[in-house]
Coordinates of N, CA and C in Angstrom, one line a residue:
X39 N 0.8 -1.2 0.0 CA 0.0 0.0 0.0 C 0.9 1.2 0.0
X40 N 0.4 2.0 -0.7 CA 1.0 3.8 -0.8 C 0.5 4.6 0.3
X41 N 0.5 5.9 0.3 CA 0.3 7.1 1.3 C -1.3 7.4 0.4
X42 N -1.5 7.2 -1.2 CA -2.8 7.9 -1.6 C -4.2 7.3 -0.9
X43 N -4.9 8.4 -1.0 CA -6.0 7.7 -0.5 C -7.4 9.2 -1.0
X44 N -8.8 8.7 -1.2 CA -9.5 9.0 -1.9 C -11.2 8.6 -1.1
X45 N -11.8 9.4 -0.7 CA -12.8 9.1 0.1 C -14.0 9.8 -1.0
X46 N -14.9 8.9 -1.0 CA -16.0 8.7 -2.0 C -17.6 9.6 -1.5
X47 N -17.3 9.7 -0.1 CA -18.4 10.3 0.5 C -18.9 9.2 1.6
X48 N -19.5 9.8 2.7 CA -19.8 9.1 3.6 C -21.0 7.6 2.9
X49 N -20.7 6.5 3.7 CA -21.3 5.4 3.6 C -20.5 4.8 1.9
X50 N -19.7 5.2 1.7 CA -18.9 4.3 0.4 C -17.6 3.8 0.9
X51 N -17.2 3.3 0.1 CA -16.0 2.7 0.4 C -15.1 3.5 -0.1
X52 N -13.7 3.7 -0.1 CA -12.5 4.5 -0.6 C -11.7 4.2 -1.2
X53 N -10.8 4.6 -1.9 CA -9.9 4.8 -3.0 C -8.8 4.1 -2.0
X54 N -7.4 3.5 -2.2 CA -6.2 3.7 -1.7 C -5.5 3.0 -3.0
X55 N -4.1 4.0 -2.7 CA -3.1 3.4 -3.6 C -2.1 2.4 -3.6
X56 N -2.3 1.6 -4.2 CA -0.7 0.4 -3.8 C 0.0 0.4 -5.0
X57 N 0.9 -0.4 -5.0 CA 2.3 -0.5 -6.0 C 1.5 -0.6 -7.3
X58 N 0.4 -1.3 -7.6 CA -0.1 -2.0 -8.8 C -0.9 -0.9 -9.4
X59 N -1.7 0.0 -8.6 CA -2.9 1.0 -9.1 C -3.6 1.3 -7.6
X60 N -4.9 1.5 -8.1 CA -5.9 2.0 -7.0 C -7.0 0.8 -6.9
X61 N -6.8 1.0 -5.5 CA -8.0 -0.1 -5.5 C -9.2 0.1 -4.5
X62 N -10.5 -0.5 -4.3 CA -11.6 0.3 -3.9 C -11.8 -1.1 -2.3
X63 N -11.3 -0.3 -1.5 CA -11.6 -1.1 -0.2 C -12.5 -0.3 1.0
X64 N -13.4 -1.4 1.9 CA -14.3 -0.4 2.9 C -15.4 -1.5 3.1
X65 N -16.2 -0.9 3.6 CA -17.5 -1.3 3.4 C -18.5 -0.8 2.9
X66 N -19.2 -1.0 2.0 CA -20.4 -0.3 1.6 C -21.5 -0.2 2.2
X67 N -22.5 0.7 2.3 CA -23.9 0.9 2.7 C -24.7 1.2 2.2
X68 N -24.4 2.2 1.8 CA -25.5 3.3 1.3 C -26.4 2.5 0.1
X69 N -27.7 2.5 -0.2 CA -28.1 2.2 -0.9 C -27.9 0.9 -1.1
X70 N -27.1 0.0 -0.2 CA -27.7 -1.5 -0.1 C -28.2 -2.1 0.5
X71 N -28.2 -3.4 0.5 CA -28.5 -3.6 1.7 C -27.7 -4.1 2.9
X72 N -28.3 -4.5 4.0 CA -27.4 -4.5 5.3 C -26.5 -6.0 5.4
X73 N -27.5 -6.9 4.4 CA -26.2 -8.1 4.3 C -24.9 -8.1 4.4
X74 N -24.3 -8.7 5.2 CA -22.7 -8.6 5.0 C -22.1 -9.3 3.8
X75 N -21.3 -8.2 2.9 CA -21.2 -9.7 2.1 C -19.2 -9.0 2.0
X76 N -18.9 -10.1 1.4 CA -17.2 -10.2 1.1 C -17.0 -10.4 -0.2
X77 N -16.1 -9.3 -1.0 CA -15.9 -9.4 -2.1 C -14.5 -9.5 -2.2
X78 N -13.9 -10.0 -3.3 CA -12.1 -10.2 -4.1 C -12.4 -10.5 -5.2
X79 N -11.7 -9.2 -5.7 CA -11.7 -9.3 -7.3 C -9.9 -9.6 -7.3
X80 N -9.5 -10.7 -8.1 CA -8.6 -10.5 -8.7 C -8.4 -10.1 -10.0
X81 N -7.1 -9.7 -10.0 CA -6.8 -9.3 -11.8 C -5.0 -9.8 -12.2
X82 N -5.4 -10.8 -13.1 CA -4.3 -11.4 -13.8 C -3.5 -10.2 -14.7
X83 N -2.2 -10.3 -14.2 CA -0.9 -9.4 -14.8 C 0.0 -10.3 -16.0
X84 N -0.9 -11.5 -16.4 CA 0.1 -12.7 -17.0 C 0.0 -11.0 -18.5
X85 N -0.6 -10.6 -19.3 CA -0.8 -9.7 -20.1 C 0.1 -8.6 -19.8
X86 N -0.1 -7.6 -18.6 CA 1.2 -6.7 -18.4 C 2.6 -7.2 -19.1
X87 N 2.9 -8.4 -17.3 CA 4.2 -9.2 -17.6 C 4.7 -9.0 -19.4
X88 N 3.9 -9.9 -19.8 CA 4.9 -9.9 -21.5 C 4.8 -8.9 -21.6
X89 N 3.9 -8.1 -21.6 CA 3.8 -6.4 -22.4 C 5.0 -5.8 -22.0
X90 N 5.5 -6.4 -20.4 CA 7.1 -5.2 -20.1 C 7.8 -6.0 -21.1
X91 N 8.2 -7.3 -20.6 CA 9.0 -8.0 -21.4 C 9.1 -7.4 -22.9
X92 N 8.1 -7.9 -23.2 CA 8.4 -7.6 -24.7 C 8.8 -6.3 -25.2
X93 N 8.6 -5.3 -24.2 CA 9.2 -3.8 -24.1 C 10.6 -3.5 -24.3
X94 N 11.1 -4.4 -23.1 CA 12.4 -4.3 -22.8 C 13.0 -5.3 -23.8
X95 N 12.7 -6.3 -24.4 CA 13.7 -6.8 -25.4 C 13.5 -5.9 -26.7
X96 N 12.6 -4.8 -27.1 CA 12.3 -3.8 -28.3 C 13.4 -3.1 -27.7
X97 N 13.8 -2.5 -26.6 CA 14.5 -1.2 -26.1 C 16.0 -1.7 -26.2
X98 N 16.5 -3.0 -25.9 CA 17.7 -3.6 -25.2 C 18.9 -3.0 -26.6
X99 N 19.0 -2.2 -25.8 CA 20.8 -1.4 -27.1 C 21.8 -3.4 -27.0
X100 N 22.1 -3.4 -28.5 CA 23.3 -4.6 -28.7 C 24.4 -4.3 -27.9
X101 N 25.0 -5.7 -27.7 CA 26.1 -5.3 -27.2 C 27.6 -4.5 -27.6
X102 N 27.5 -5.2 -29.0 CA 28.7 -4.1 -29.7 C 27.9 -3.8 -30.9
X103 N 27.4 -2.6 -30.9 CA 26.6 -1.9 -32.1 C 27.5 -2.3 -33.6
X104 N 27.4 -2.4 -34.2 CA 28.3 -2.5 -35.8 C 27.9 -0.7 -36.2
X105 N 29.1 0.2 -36.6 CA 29.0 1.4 -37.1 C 29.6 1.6 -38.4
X106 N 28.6 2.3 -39.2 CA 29.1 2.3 -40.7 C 30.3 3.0 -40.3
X107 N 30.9 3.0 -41.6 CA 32.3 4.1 -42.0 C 32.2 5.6 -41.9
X108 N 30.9 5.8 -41.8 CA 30.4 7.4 -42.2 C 30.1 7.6 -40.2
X109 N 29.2 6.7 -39.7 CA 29.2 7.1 -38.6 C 30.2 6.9 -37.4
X110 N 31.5 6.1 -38.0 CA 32.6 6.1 -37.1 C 32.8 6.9 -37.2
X111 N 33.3 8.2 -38.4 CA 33.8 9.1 -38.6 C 33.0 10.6 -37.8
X112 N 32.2 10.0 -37.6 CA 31.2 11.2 -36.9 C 31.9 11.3 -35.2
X113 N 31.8 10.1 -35.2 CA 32.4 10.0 -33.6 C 33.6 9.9 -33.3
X114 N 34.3 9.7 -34.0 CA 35.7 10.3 -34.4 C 35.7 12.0 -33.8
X115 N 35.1 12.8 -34.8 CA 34.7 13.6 -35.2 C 34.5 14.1 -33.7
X116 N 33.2 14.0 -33.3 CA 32.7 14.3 -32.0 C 34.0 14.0 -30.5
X117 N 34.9 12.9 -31.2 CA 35.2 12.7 -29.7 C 36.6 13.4 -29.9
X118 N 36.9 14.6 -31.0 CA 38.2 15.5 -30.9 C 37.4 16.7 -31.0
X119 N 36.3 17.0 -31.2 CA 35.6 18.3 -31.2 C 34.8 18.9 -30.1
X120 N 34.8 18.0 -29.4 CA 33.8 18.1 -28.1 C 34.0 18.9 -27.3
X121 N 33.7 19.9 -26.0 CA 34.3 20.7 -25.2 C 32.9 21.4 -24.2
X122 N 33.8 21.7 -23.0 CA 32.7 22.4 -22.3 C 33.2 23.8 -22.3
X123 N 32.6 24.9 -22.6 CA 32.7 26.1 -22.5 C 32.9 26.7 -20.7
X124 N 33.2 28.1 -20.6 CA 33.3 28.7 -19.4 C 31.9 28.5 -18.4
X125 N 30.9 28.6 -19.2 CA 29.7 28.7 -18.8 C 28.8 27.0 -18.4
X126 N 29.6 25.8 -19.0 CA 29.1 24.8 -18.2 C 28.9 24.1 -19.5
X127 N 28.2 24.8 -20.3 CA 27.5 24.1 -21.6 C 28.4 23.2 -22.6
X128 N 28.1 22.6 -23.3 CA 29.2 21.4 -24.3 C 29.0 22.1 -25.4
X129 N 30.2 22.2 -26.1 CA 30.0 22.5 -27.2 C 31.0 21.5 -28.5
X130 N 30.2 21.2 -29.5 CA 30.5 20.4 -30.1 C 30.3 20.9 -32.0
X131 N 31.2 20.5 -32.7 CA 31.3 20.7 -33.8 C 30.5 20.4 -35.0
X132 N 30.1 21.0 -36.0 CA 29.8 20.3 -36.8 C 30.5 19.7 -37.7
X133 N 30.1 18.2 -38.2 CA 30.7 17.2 -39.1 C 30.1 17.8 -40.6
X134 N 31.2 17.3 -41.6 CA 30.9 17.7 -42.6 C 31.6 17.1 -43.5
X135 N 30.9 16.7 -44.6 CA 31.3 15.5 -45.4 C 32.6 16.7 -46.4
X136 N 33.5 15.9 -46.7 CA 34.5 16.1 -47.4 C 34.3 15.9 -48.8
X137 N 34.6 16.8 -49.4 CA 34.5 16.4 -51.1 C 33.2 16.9 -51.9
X138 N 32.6 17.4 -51.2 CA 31.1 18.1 -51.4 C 31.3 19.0 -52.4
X139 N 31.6 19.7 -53.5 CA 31.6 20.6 -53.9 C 30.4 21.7 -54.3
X140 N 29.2 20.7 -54.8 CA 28.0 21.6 -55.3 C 27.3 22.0 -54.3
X141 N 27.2 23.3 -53.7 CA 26.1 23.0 -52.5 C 24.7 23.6 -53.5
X142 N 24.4 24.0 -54.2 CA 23.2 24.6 -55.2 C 23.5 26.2 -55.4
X143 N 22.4 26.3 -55.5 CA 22.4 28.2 -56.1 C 21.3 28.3 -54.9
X144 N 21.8 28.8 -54.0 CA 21.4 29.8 -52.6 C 21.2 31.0 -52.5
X145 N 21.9 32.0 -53.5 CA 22.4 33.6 -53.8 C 21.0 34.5 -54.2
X146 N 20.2 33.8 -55.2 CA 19.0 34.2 -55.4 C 17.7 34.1 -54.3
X147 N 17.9 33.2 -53.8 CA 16.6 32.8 -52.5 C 17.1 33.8 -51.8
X148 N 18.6 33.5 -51.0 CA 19.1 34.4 -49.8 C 19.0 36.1 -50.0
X149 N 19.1 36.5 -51.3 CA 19.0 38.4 -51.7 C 17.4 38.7 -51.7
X150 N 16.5 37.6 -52.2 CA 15.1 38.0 -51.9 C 14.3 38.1 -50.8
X151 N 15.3 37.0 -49.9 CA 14.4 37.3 -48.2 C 15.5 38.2 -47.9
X152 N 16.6 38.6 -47.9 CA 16.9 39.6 -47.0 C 16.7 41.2 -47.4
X153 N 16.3 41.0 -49.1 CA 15.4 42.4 -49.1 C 14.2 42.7 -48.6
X154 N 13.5 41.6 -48.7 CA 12.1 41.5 -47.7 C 12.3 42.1 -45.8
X155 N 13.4 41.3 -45.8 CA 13.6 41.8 -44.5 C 14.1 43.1 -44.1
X156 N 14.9 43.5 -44.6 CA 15.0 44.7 -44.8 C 14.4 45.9 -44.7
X157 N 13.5 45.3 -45.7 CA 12.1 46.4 -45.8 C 11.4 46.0 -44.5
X158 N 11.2 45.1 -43.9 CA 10.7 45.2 -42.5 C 11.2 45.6 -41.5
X159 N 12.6 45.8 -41.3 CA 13.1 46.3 -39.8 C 13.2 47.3 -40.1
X160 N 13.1 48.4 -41.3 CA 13.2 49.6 -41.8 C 11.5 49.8 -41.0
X161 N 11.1 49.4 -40.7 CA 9.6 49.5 -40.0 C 9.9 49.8 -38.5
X162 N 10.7 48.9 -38.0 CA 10.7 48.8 -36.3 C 12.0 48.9 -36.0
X163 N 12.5 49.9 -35.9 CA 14.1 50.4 -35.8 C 14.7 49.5 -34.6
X164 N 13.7 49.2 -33.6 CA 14.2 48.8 -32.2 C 14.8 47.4 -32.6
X165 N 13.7 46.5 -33.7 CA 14.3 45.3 -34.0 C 15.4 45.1 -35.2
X166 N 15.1 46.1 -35.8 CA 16.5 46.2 -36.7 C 17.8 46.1 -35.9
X167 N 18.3 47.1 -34.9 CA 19.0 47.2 -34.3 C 19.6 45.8 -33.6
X168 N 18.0 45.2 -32.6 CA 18.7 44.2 -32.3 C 19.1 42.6 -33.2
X169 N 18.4 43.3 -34.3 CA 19.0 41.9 -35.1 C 20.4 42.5 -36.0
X170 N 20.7 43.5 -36.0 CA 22.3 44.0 -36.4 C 22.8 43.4 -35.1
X171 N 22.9 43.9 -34.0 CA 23.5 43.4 -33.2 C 23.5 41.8 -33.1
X172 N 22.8 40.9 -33.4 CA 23.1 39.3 -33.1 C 23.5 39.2 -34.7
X173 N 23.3 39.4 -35.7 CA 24.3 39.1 -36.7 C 25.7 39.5 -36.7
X174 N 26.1 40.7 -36.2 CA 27.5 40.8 -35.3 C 28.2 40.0 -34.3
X175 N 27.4 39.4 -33.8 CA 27.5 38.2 -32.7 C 28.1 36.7 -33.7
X176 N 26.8 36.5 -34.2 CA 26.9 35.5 -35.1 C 28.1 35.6 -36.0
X177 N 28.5 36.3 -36.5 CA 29.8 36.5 -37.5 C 31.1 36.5 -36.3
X178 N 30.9 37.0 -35.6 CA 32.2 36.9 -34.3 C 32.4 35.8 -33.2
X179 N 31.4 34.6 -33.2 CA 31.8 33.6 -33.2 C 32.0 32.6 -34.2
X180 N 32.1 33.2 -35.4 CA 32.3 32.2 -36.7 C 31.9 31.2 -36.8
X181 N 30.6 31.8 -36.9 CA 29.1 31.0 -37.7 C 28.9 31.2 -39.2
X182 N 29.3 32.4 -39.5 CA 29.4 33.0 -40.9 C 30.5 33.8 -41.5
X183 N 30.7 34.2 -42.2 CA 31.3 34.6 -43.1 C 31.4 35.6 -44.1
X184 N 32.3 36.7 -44.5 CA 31.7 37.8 -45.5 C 32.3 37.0 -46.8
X185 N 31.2 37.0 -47.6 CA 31.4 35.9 -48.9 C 32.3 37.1 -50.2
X186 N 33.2 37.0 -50.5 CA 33.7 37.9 -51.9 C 33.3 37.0 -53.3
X187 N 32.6 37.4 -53.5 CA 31.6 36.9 -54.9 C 32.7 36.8 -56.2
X188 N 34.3 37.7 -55.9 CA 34.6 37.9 -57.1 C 36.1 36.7 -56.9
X189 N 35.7 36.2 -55.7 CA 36.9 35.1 -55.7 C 36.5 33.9 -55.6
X190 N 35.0 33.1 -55.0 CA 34.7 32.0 -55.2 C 34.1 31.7 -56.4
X191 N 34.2 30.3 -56.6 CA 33.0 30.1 -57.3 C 32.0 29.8 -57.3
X192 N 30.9 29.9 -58.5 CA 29.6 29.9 -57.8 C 29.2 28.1 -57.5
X193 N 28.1 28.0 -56.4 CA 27.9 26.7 -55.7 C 28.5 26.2 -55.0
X194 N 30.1 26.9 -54.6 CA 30.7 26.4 -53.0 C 30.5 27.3 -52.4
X195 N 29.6 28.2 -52.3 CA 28.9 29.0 -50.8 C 27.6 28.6 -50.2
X196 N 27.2 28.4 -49.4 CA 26.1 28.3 -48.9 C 25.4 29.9 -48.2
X197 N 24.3 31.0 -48.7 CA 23.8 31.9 -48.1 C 22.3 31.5 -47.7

């Protein structure tokens, strides 16, 4: 038995809680009659039982996982890039496949939202400002980059 407990109103029986659920123990009255009678309900857990079972062999991690070539490399990757900053937090690198050259044509999408945008903080100077300020941020932890258009070529930038 638990600490819960649940009272139904005078002349009913009560609520209490044990390890398995709640169960309804007391005596009744109200609206019966005065016979004494004795009730036991059981309830078969053979149904639970497999249900965990069969849970825990769905959940059970192998013992030695097999890792592709691409995801050793990740954890490679992860376990020389990893770090905790001043502040507590981990910080970790991004992986990035080698040899990638095409990333698409970005340049056209990227100059049509950021004239859109543009024309919007030109609306609310307060948010312009604070979003100059976190794109300064963002470029001074080298997240980004000022792209020179007249030295790459086109499809190795991402904007």
């Amino acid at each position: 038995m638990k600490s819960g407990k649940r009272k139904l109103g005078p002349g009913f029986p009560e609520l209490r809680e044990t390890q398995f659920g709640w169960v309804i123990v007391g005596a009744r009255s109200k609206g019966f009659s005065t016979v004494q009678t004795l009730s036991c309900n059981v309830l078969s857990l053979e149904d639970l039982n497999s249900a965990v079972q069969q849970f825990w062999k769905m959940e059970q991690v192998p013992d030695s996982p097999t890792l592709s070539s691409e995801e050793e490399s990740c954890e490679e990757f992860y376990q020389r890039s990893h770090k905790r900053d001043v502040t507590g937090r981990y910080v970790v690198g991004l992986p990035f496949k080698e040899g990638v050259v095409e990333l698409g044509e970005s340049r056209s999408m990227a100059l049509r939202r950021f004239l859109f945008l543009e024309r919007r903080l030109e609306k609310d100077p307060e948010l312009k400002h604070e979003y100059s300020k976190f794109l300064r941020e963002y470029e001074e932890l080298g997240h980004c980059e000022l792209v020179d258009e007249t030295k790459d070529k086109p499809g190795t930038k991402a904007y």
